[in-house]
Amino acid sequence: MDYQALADLLFPNVTETPEALEERFPARNAPEGAVITRMAPSPTGFVHLGNLVQGLTSERMAHQSGGVLFLRVEDTDAKREVPGAVEVLIDTLKHYGIQFDEGATHDGDNGNYGPYRQRQRASIYHVYAKKLVSEGQAYPCFCTEEELSAMREKQEAAKETTGYYGQYAMWRDRSMEDIQAQLDAGNPWVLRFRSTGSIENQFKFDDLVKGKLTITENNVDHVLLKSDGIPTYHFAHAVDDHLMRTTHVVRGDEWLPTLPFHIQLFKALGFKLPKYVHIGPLMKMDGTSKRKLSKRKDPELALTFYKAEGFPVKAVYEYIMTILNSNFEDWRRANPDAPADTFKFSPKKLNPAGSLFDYAKLTDVSKNVISKMTAEEVYALLTEWAQEFDPDFGKKLASNPAYATSILAIGRGGKKPRKDLAVWKDAKDYMGFFYDEYLLKPEFDAKFDKAVVADALTRFLDQFDICDDANTWFEKVKAITTDMGFTTDMKAYKADPTAFPGTVADISTFIRQAVTGKTNSPDLYTVMQILGYDRTVARIRKVMEEQN
Ligand code: GLU
C-alpha cells in the first residue's frame, strides 16, 4: 500500500507540515523545572469542586515553579456545549484565585500557542492525521453503526473483549481500491489509529499521584478523527499538549483506562510524553461507606452552592488545600497568618485513591478563617453576599456601614476570637436583632413567673446607665440578682438548686432576651453600647408592656 498516496487522497488540502508547526510553536523559554500546564475543560456549563481541585493543583504546580498555566477549551463535542460556559468557568475560577497566564479569555485568545479552542484547531490536527496516514499508522474506517453493533454483539456472544481490534479491525488492511470506492460513493469515514500494541505486554509507568503503575498495552484501533473531521479527546490532547509545550497533564483519573493509548499515541507522533498527574475523585461518606460525589445527589458538588451558602473564597481555598495536601494543616498551624500560596504544594501528597470531602470540616475551617478577618473585611464580604442572596438584609447592612461594622467587631481581634459565623448565611441569625425589623419576641423560660421577669427588668432599667463600664454594669446585674433572692454563687446553686429561685445567669438571660429577643447573643454589655441608651430602654419597656 502506498501510504503517502492514501494520505494525499484523504487530506488533499493539507499542505502544512509538522515541521512548520514545530517552528510556529517553538519550545518555551521557561526556567529549568518550570511546570507548563493547563486546564482543559469541556464547556458544559457546570463548574464543580473537581474543577477547582484540578485547577488549584495545576495552578500551584505552574506558579510555584515559575511556569505557565493556560486555559484550553475542549469543545470538540458540540452537542454538550452550553453558550457562555467558558465565561462562567473563567469567572468562577478567578473568583477562587485561579488566574490563567494564557489561553481562552472573555475576549478571544491570549498567548502565542493558540488557538486555544479545539474546534478552531481542526487544520492543525489534520496535519498530524495526514502524517500518521502517510506512515501507515492510521487509516480510514468506513464501518457503519450497524456493522459496529453487529461486531459488538458477536464479541459479547463469544465472551470476548468488545472493541475494534485484531481480527475485528475490518478496515485496517483494506486495499486502496476499496477505500477509493467508498470515497467515490461519498460514504462517511473516521480515521483510526493502527495499534501495534498487544494485551500480552505490560510496562511500567510513573504517575505523579498514582505512583508506579503497571500498564497493559493497548491493542484497540481507536478513533482519531470523527466523520466530521473533528478529533477525539485522545488525539486532540496529544497534539495540543505537544504543540502548547505542556510539561504536566493534570486531569481526573477517569482518563487512566485510556492512558495506554495516549502513551502509544505520543510515541507514534514522535512527541515527548508529558508527565501525568491523575487526580482521584472527590468522595464523601454516605452512612458508613465512601462514595464519589455525584452531580445528581450532592448539591455541594457545584461551586455555585458555596457562593450561595456564603462560604468565603478563602475558606474554600484553605479547605481544598487541606484535603489535597495532608501536611497543609500542620503548616497552617505553624504559619497561622501566612498567605496560603506560600505553602509548598506537592502533587505527590495527593491521595491516589481520591480525597474525602467533609462538609463539617469545611465549616470548621471557614469559622476559623472568618474569625481571623477584620470587621471591615467581614463587613465587605458579608454585604456583597447579602446584596445578592438576601437583598433586604443587604440593604440594611449597606445603609449604615459603621453600625454594621461595629456589630461585626464584637469579639474580634483578641487571642480567642469568636467563631459565630461559618457562612454568611449565618449572619442574619447571629446579628439580625440589631435591626429592629428582625428583632424577635422573646420567649421567657416558663418556670419563672412573669412578675419575676418584669421585676428583674424594672430593676435593671431603674439603675441602667449607658456610661457605666463593663464591670460596673455587671456589678449592678449581680446586685439585682441578690436583691431578688437569686444567687451569684453558681457552686452553691448546683449543690442545692432548691435553695434559690435561680441564678445570675437567669437574671442576665431575662435582660438579654428583652434586648436581643434571644437567649444567645454576643457580649450583652457591648450589645447595649452599640444599640445605645434609648434603643436599649425602648426594647426592654416594650417587652415589659407585652408581658402585661
Ligand atoms: N476535556 C477533558 C475533561 O474535561 C480534559 C481532560 C484533560 O485535562 O486532559 O475531562
XYZ file of C-alpha atoms and ligand atoms in Angstrom:
558
model
C 0.000 0.000 0.000
C 1.247 3.436 -0.922
C 0.534 5.221 2.349
C 1.624 8.596 1.028
C -0.899 8.255 -1.796
C -3.577 7.366 0.770
C -2.649 10.380 2.869
C -2.924 12.658 -0.177
C -6.228 11.088 -1.080
C -7.721 11.628 2.383
C -6.253 15.046 3.064
C -5.748 16.717 -0.328
C -5.882 20.211 1.140
C -3.406 19.720 3.943
C -0.134 21.264 2.807
C 1.316 22.393 6.141
C 3.929 20.095 7.651
C 4.596 19.034 11.223
C 7.993 20.724 10.896
C 6.323 24.030 10.107
C 4.098 23.631 13.168
C 7.120 22.882 15.331
C 8.548 26.191 14.182
C 5.311 28.055 14.687
C 5.055 26.803 18.273
C 8.647 26.650 19.462
C 9.805 25.237 22.783
C 9.011 27.686 25.548
C 11.678 29.744 27.102
C 10.923 28.584 30.615
C 13.298 28.205 33.537
C 14.572 24.741 34.418
C 11.924 22.769 36.268
C 9.090 25.128 35.336
C 5.765 23.362 35.044
C 3.755 24.257 31.955
C 0.249 23.025 32.453
C -3.322 23.683 31.561
C -6.911 23.311 32.405
C -8.739 21.757 29.520
C -12.419 21.749 30.389
C -15.298 20.932 28.126
C -17.683 23.897 28.139
C -20.706 22.150 29.628
C -21.641 25.000 31.958
C -21.345 23.045 35.203
C -18.389 24.179 37.291
C -17.782 21.818 40.167
C -15.440 21.096 43.045
C -13.495 18.700 40.820
C -12.692 21.610 38.505
C -11.457 23.559 41.495
C -9.324 20.669 42.723
C -7.791 20.231 39.293
C -7.467 23.989 38.851
C -5.730 24.512 42.175
C -3.385 21.606 41.600
C -2.440 22.916 38.169
C -2.225 26.491 39.316
C 0.007 25.717 42.277
C 2.279 23.462 40.247
C 2.646 26.054 37.489
C 3.031 29.178 39.530
C 5.167 27.897 42.335
C 7.664 26.600 39.751
C 7.757 29.799 37.702
C 5.829 28.076 34.912
C 2.689 28.775 32.939
C -0.970 27.915 33.423
C -3.187 28.164 30.377
C -6.818 27.530 29.574
C -7.687 25.353 26.622
C -11.319 24.861 25.736
C -12.113 21.301 24.701
C -15.182 21.994 22.631
C -14.973 19.080 20.214
C -18.320 17.760 21.392
C -20.591 20.495 20.095
C -23.696 18.692 21.410
C -22.623 19.148 25.022
C -21.632 22.769 24.673
C -23.583 25.390 26.619
C -23.324 29.009 25.424
C -21.450 31.233 27.863
C -19.946 28.235 29.691
C -16.354 29.333 29.050
C -17.019 32.747 30.542
C -18.694 31.215 33.608
C -15.738 28.924 34.069
C -13.169 31.700 33.753
C -15.064 33.916 36.202
C -15.660 31.157 38.728
C -12.054 30.039 38.769
C -10.877 33.633 39.008
C -13.183 34.065 41.990
C -11.217 31.248 43.652
C -7.869 32.818 42.838
C -7.039 30.831 39.738
C -5.727 33.163 37.064
C -4.615 31.923 33.681
C -1.455 33.259 32.135
C -2.657 32.492 28.659
C -5.397 30.794 26.717
C -9.070 31.413 26.098
C -10.450 34.616 27.640
C -13.705 36.561 27.517
C -12.342 38.443 24.517
C -10.741 35.780 22.381
C -7.363 34.214 22.881
C -4.345 35.463 24.728
C -0.954 33.847 24.035
C 1.342 32.531 21.335
C 0.302 28.882 21.373
C -3.290 29.285 20.193
C -5.895 28.975 19.035
C -6.905 27.683 22.446
C -10.322 26.387 21.419
C -10.117 22.978 19.846
C -12.734 23.488 17.178
C -10.547 26.259 15.786
C -7.587 23.873 15.575
C -9.058 21.404 13.073
C -6.451 22.213 10.410
C -3.644 21.566 12.911
C -4.973 18.110 13.817
C -5.250 17.289 10.133
C -1.541 17.891 9.607
C -0.759 15.143 12.117
C -3.567 12.936 10.879
C -2.078 13.110 7.390
C 1.379 12.355 8.742
C 0.142 9.249 10.581
C -1.633 8.008 7.452
C 1.455 8.592 5.310
C 3.417 6.434 7.745
C 0.848 3.657 7.806
C -0.056 4.477 11.433
C -3.646 5.481 10.755
C -6.289 4.502 8.246
C -9.831 5.361 7.253
C -12.647 3.162 8.507
C -15.996 3.137 6.736
C -17.845 0.881 9.175
C -21.473 1.771 9.643
C -23.172 1.927 13.041
C -24.925 -1.332 12.184
C -21.652 -3.074 11.421
C -20.147 -1.884 14.660
C -23.157 -3.064 16.664
C -23.096 -6.427 14.943
C -19.409 -6.722 15.798
C -20.096 -5.889 19.439
C -22.891 -8.437 19.657
C -20.686 -11.107 18.176
C -17.933 -10.304 20.675
C -20.347 -10.336 23.583
C -21.806 -13.659 22.478
C -18.317 -15.148 22.270
C -17.453 -13.577 25.664
C -14.626 -11.630 24.088
C -13.461 -8.127 24.880
C -15.518 -5.689 22.848
C -13.838 -3.179 20.580
C -12.251 -2.582 17.246
C -9.062 -4.603 17.388
C -7.212 -7.528 15.811
C -9.373 -9.595 13.517
C -12.301 -7.233 14.168
C -10.483 -4.265 12.715
C -12.304 -4.560 9.422
C -10.717 -1.660 7.611
C -7.186 -1.984 8.907
C -5.733 -3.595 5.812
C -8.163 -2.808 3.068
C -6.955 -2.075 -0.410
C -6.710 1.349 -1.965
C -9.481 0.304 -4.396
C -11.890 -0.492 -1.551
C -11.152 2.825 0.068
C -11.467 4.706 -3.204
C -14.802 3.035 -3.917
C -16.190 4.145 -0.539
C -14.934 7.667 -1.026
C -16.416 7.776 -4.526
C -19.731 6.668 -3.062
C -19.466 9.580 -0.645
C -19.617 7.329 2.411
C -18.553 8.851 5.713
C -15.383 7.629 7.414
C -13.491 8.017 10.638
C -9.743 7.910 10.964
C -8.452 5.106 13.157
C -5.121 4.539 14.798
C -3.332 1.362 13.729
C -2.360 -0.114 17.052
C 0.713 -2.289 17.202
C 0.214 -2.993 20.902
C -0.615 -6.344 22.428
C -2.515 -7.056 25.612
C 0.125 -9.696 26.325
C 2.621 -6.914 27.018
C 2.909 -4.764 30.104
C 5.187 -1.897 31.010
C 5.864 0.352 33.989
C 4.695 3.906 34.168
C 5.201 6.583 36.782
C 2.258 8.830 37.577
C 2.895 11.784 39.871
C -0.141 10.949 42.021
C -0.743 7.265 41.461
C 2.916 6.301 41.677
C 4.280 3.310 39.792
C 1.670 1.730 37.560
C 1.821 -1.442 35.542
C 0.180 -0.751 32.249
C -1.100 -3.214 29.704
C -0.529 -2.193 26.111
C -3.475 -1.018 24.049
C -4.491 -3.140 21.077
C -7.588 -1.212 20.017
C -7.607 0.846 16.840
C -9.213 3.877 18.479
C -10.783 6.691 16.504
C -8.565 9.741 15.962
C -10.864 11.844 13.792
C -14.626 11.601 13.787
C -16.532 11.630 10.484
C -16.861 15.430 10.627
C -13.060 15.737 10.788
C -13.127 16.791 14.443
C -10.658 14.898 16.628
C -11.455 12.748 19.621
C -10.145 13.871 23.008
C -7.290 11.371 22.782
C -5.849 12.690 19.547
C -6.562 16.349 20.310
C -4.882 16.285 23.705
C -1.771 14.647 22.319
C -1.405 17.223 19.543
C -2.342 20.163 21.740
C -0.270 19.279 24.752
C 2.709 18.730 22.493
C 2.351 21.946 20.493
C 1.440 24.006 23.559
C 4.559 22.598 25.181
C 2.736 21.191 28.178
C 5.121 19.523 30.614
C 2.462 18.179 33.011
C -1.014 16.897 32.248
C -3.137 17.321 35.382
C -6.511 15.618 34.977
C -9.066 13.339 36.590
C -8.261 9.662 36.896
C -11.238 8.746 34.745
C -8.648 9.030 31.950
C -6.447 6.253 33.321
C -8.121 3.493 31.254
C -7.174 5.282 28.027
C -3.702 6.242 29.213
C -2.106 3.225 27.451
C -3.492 4.536 24.190
C -2.304 8.067 24.944
C 1.223 6.888 25.654
C 1.176 4.939 22.405
C -0.125 7.928 20.507
C 2.569 10.300 21.752
C 5.152 7.757 20.634
C 3.565 7.283 17.226
C 3.506 11.029 16.721
C 7.132 11.355 17.768
C 6.212 13.565 20.743
C 7.871 13.597 24.123
C 5.436 12.283 26.702
C 4.450 14.880 29.328
C 4.328 13.932 32.980
C 0.898 12.831 34.157
C -0.872 13.848 37.346
C -4.033 11.762 37.622
C -6.231 13.093 40.408
C -8.526 10.684 42.242
C -12.210 11.517 42.656
C -13.753 13.528 45.464
C -15.524 11.186 47.843
C -17.935 11.654 50.711
C -19.152 9.442 53.494
C -22.614 8.071 52.885
C -23.530 6.294 56.064
C -20.505 4.184 56.821
C -19.244 3.830 53.268
C -17.448 6.200 50.943
C -18.757 7.119 47.549
C -17.936 9.573 44.782
C -19.622 12.950 44.979
C -22.355 12.926 42.393
C -23.834 15.744 40.377
C -27.305 14.289 40.796
C -27.248 13.586 44.528
C -24.920 16.167 46.013
C -25.684 19.865 45.650
C -22.344 20.573 47.336
C -20.534 19.418 44.201
C -21.446 22.613 42.346
C -19.308 25.658 43.057
C -22.400 27.874 42.913
C -23.502 26.140 46.130
C -20.580 27.610 48.110
C -21.273 31.070 46.833
C -24.960 30.879 47.693
C -24.281 29.491 51.183
C -21.786 32.279 51.693
C -18.518 30.460 52.203
C -15.716 32.969 51.819
C -13.452 32.088 48.907
C -10.512 31.963 51.271
C -12.225 29.269 53.348
C -12.974 27.045 50.380
C -9.425 27.518 49.162
C -7.956 26.627 52.552
C -10.197 23.603 52.833
C -9.333 22.277 49.387
C -5.662 22.659 50.263
C -6.313 20.694 53.442
C -7.775 17.756 51.568
C -5.201 17.851 48.793
C -2.028 18.027 50.833
C -2.032 16.129 54.091
C 0.652 18.400 55.567
C -1.220 21.634 54.870
C -2.985 21.660 58.228
C 0.265 21.300 60.171
C 1.797 24.010 58.059
C -1.215 26.249 58.723
C -0.923 25.724 62.481
C 2.745 26.700 62.338
C 2.060 29.629 59.993
C -1.368 30.925 61.008
C -1.119 34.188 59.157
C 0.940 33.265 56.105
C -0.719 33.628 52.692
C -1.853 30.170 51.541
C 0.225 30.408 48.379
C 3.449 30.364 50.380
C 2.723 26.738 51.269
C 4.838 24.307 49.230
C 2.254 22.281 47.354
C 3.174 18.832 46.129
C 1.137 16.595 43.786
C 2.879 13.640 45.435
C 0.888 14.355 48.597
C -2.467 13.885 46.883
C -4.245 10.752 47.987
C -4.077 8.383 44.985
C -7.466 6.924 45.899
C -9.110 10.343 45.948
C -9.881 12.865 48.670
C -12.599 12.690 51.239
C -14.801 15.730 51.244
C -16.155 16.508 54.701
C -18.698 19.305 54.931
C -18.374 19.637 58.711
C -14.636 20.111 58.361
C -15.124 22.755 55.694
C -17.454 24.551 58.112
C -14.809 24.462 60.833
C -12.145 25.773 58.502
C -14.499 28.515 57.430
C -15.256 29.524 61.036
C -11.563 29.849 61.636
C -10.942 31.825 58.504
C -13.796 34.236 59.248
C -12.739 34.610 62.887
C -9.361 35.902 61.734
C -10.762 38.531 59.397
C -11.046 42.160 60.403
C -14.524 43.556 60.996
C -14.097 45.662 57.852
C -13.261 42.607 55.775
C -16.226 40.675 57.169
C -18.485 43.659 56.539
C -17.393 43.972 52.908
C -17.761 40.263 52.103
C -20.979 39.793 54.026
C -22.610 42.832 52.437
C -21.586 41.711 48.965
C -23.081 38.294 49.656
C -26.270 39.650 51.207
C -26.881 42.089 48.397
C -27.046 39.114 46.042
C -28.652 36.434 48.211
C -30.633 38.324 50.873
C -31.245 41.773 49.394
C -33.303 43.074 52.337
C -30.516 42.273 54.780
C -28.023 43.586 52.228
C -29.835 46.912 52.136
C -29.757 47.192 55.925
C -26.064 46.415 56.063
C -25.260 48.883 53.315
C -27.389 51.658 54.816
C -25.095 52.112 57.794
C -21.620 50.602 57.320
C -20.225 51.990 60.572
C -23.054 50.470 62.621
C -22.774 47.060 60.934
C -19.004 47.083 61.264
C -19.203 47.864 64.986
C -21.504 44.859 65.415
C -19.151 42.632 63.454
C -16.226 43.866 65.537
C -17.632 42.226 68.695
C -15.246 39.564 69.979
C -12.856 40.030 67.104
C -9.120 40.669 67.184
C -8.194 39.046 70.513
C -6.305 35.803 71.063
C -9.513 33.796 71.077
C -11.810 35.424 68.570
C -15.476 34.420 68.490
C -16.402 31.829 65.883
C -20.061 32.515 65.339
C -20.036 32.594 61.582
C -19.203 29.691 59.294
C -21.004 31.097 56.282
C -22.547 34.461 55.527
C -25.941 32.804 55.677
C -25.417 32.501 59.479
C -25.036 36.235 59.912
C -28.681 37.261 59.978
C -29.482 34.851 62.762
C -26.401 35.990 64.666
C -26.790 39.753 64.367
C -30.246 40.350 62.932
C -31.587 41.567 66.315
C -29.519 44.715 65.939
C -32.056 45.709 63.274
C -35.477 46.402 64.778
C -37.327 44.735 61.893
C -35.548 41.457 62.567
C -35.951 41.537 66.352
C -37.851 38.506 67.622
C -40.285 38.464 70.506
C -38.608 36.750 73.454
C -39.949 33.559 74.937
C -39.040 33.508 78.599
C -38.494 30.296 80.455
C -41.944 29.254 81.711
C -40.525 28.136 85.018
C -40.254 31.832 86.018
C -43.283 33.828 86.857
C -43.995 36.739 84.502
C -43.872 39.029 87.504
C -40.367 37.863 88.350
C -39.142 38.639 84.857
C -40.835 42.024 84.966
C -39.311 42.727 88.373
C -35.793 41.978 87.104
C -36.302 44.164 84.042
C -37.725 47.040 86.095
C -34.793 46.878 88.498
C -32.390 46.843 85.570
C -33.991 49.902 83.974
C -34.006 51.766 87.281
C -30.255 51.793 87.528
C -29.206 51.429 83.876
C -26.511 53.931 82.941
C -25.041 53.678 79.440
C -21.858 55.344 80.710
C -21.058 52.506 83.100
C -18.039 50.425 82.263
C -18.473 46.669 81.773
C -17.506 45.935 85.332
C -19.878 48.374 86.979
C -22.631 47.226 84.641
C -22.180 43.628 85.749
C -21.903 44.526 89.431
C -25.346 46.095 89.086
C -26.727 42.925 87.494
C -25.259 40.949 90.384
C -26.822 43.312 92.902
C -30.241 42.839 91.272
C -29.654 39.102 91.473
C -29.074 39.025 95.190
C -31.756 41.637 95.909
C -34.253 39.324 94.264
C -33.081 36.327 96.290
C -31.346 34.740 93.323
C -27.718 33.755 93.716
C -24.420 34.688 92.123
C -22.803 31.619 93.637
C -23.096 29.000 90.926
C -21.487 26.341 93.095
C -23.972 26.804 95.863
C -26.804 26.671 93.373
C -25.509 23.444 91.873
C -25.162 21.911 95.307
C -28.800 22.718 96.152
C -30.928 24.189 93.327
C -33.988 24.306 95.583
C -32.303 26.852 97.831
C -32.714 29.705 95.279
C -35.270 30.660 92.650
C -32.421 30.994 90.151
C -29.002 32.474 89.462
C -27.308 35.490 87.975
C -27.347 33.622 84.659
C -31.146 33.638 84.717
C -31.312 37.337 85.508
C -28.840 38.068 82.668
C -30.906 35.924 80.344
C -34.074 37.903 81.119
C -32.268 41.086 80.212
C -30.572 39.515 77.199
C -33.863 38.205 75.862
C -35.574 41.540 76.369
C -32.854 43.342 74.426
C -31.979 40.778 71.740
C -35.023 38.505 71.577
C -32.729 35.528 72.043
C -31.108 33.518 74.811
C -27.788 33.642 72.978
C -26.008 36.729 71.828
C -22.598 38.262 71.764
C -21.493 40.089 74.908
C -24.597 41.835 76.258
C -22.798 44.866 77.651
C -21.279 45.534 74.218
C -24.611 44.924 72.530
C -26.145 47.674 74.683
C -23.266 50.013 73.960
C -23.877 49.573 70.234
C -27.668 49.876 70.491
C -27.315 52.937 72.708
C -29.375 54.026 75.722
C -32.621 54.911 74.009
C -32.987 51.760 71.931
C -31.985 49.511 74.820
C -34.515 51.077 77.140
C -37.232 51.142 74.496
C -36.769 47.448 73.799
C -36.942 46.492 77.458
C -40.028 48.678 78.004
C -41.762 47.162 75.023
C -41.168 43.651 76.323
C -42.468 44.646 79.724
C -45.640 46.022 78.168
C -46.106 42.841 76.187
C -45.624 40.827 79.369
C -48.577 42.531 80.994
N -11.778 17.840 28.418
C -11.279 16.874 29.324
C -12.195 16.828 30.524
O -12.923 17.792 30.750
C -9.891 17.291 29.746
C -9.052 16.293 30.413
C -7.637 16.875 30.474
O -7.402 17.770 31.302
O -6.803 16.475 29.673
O -12.236 15.867 31.232
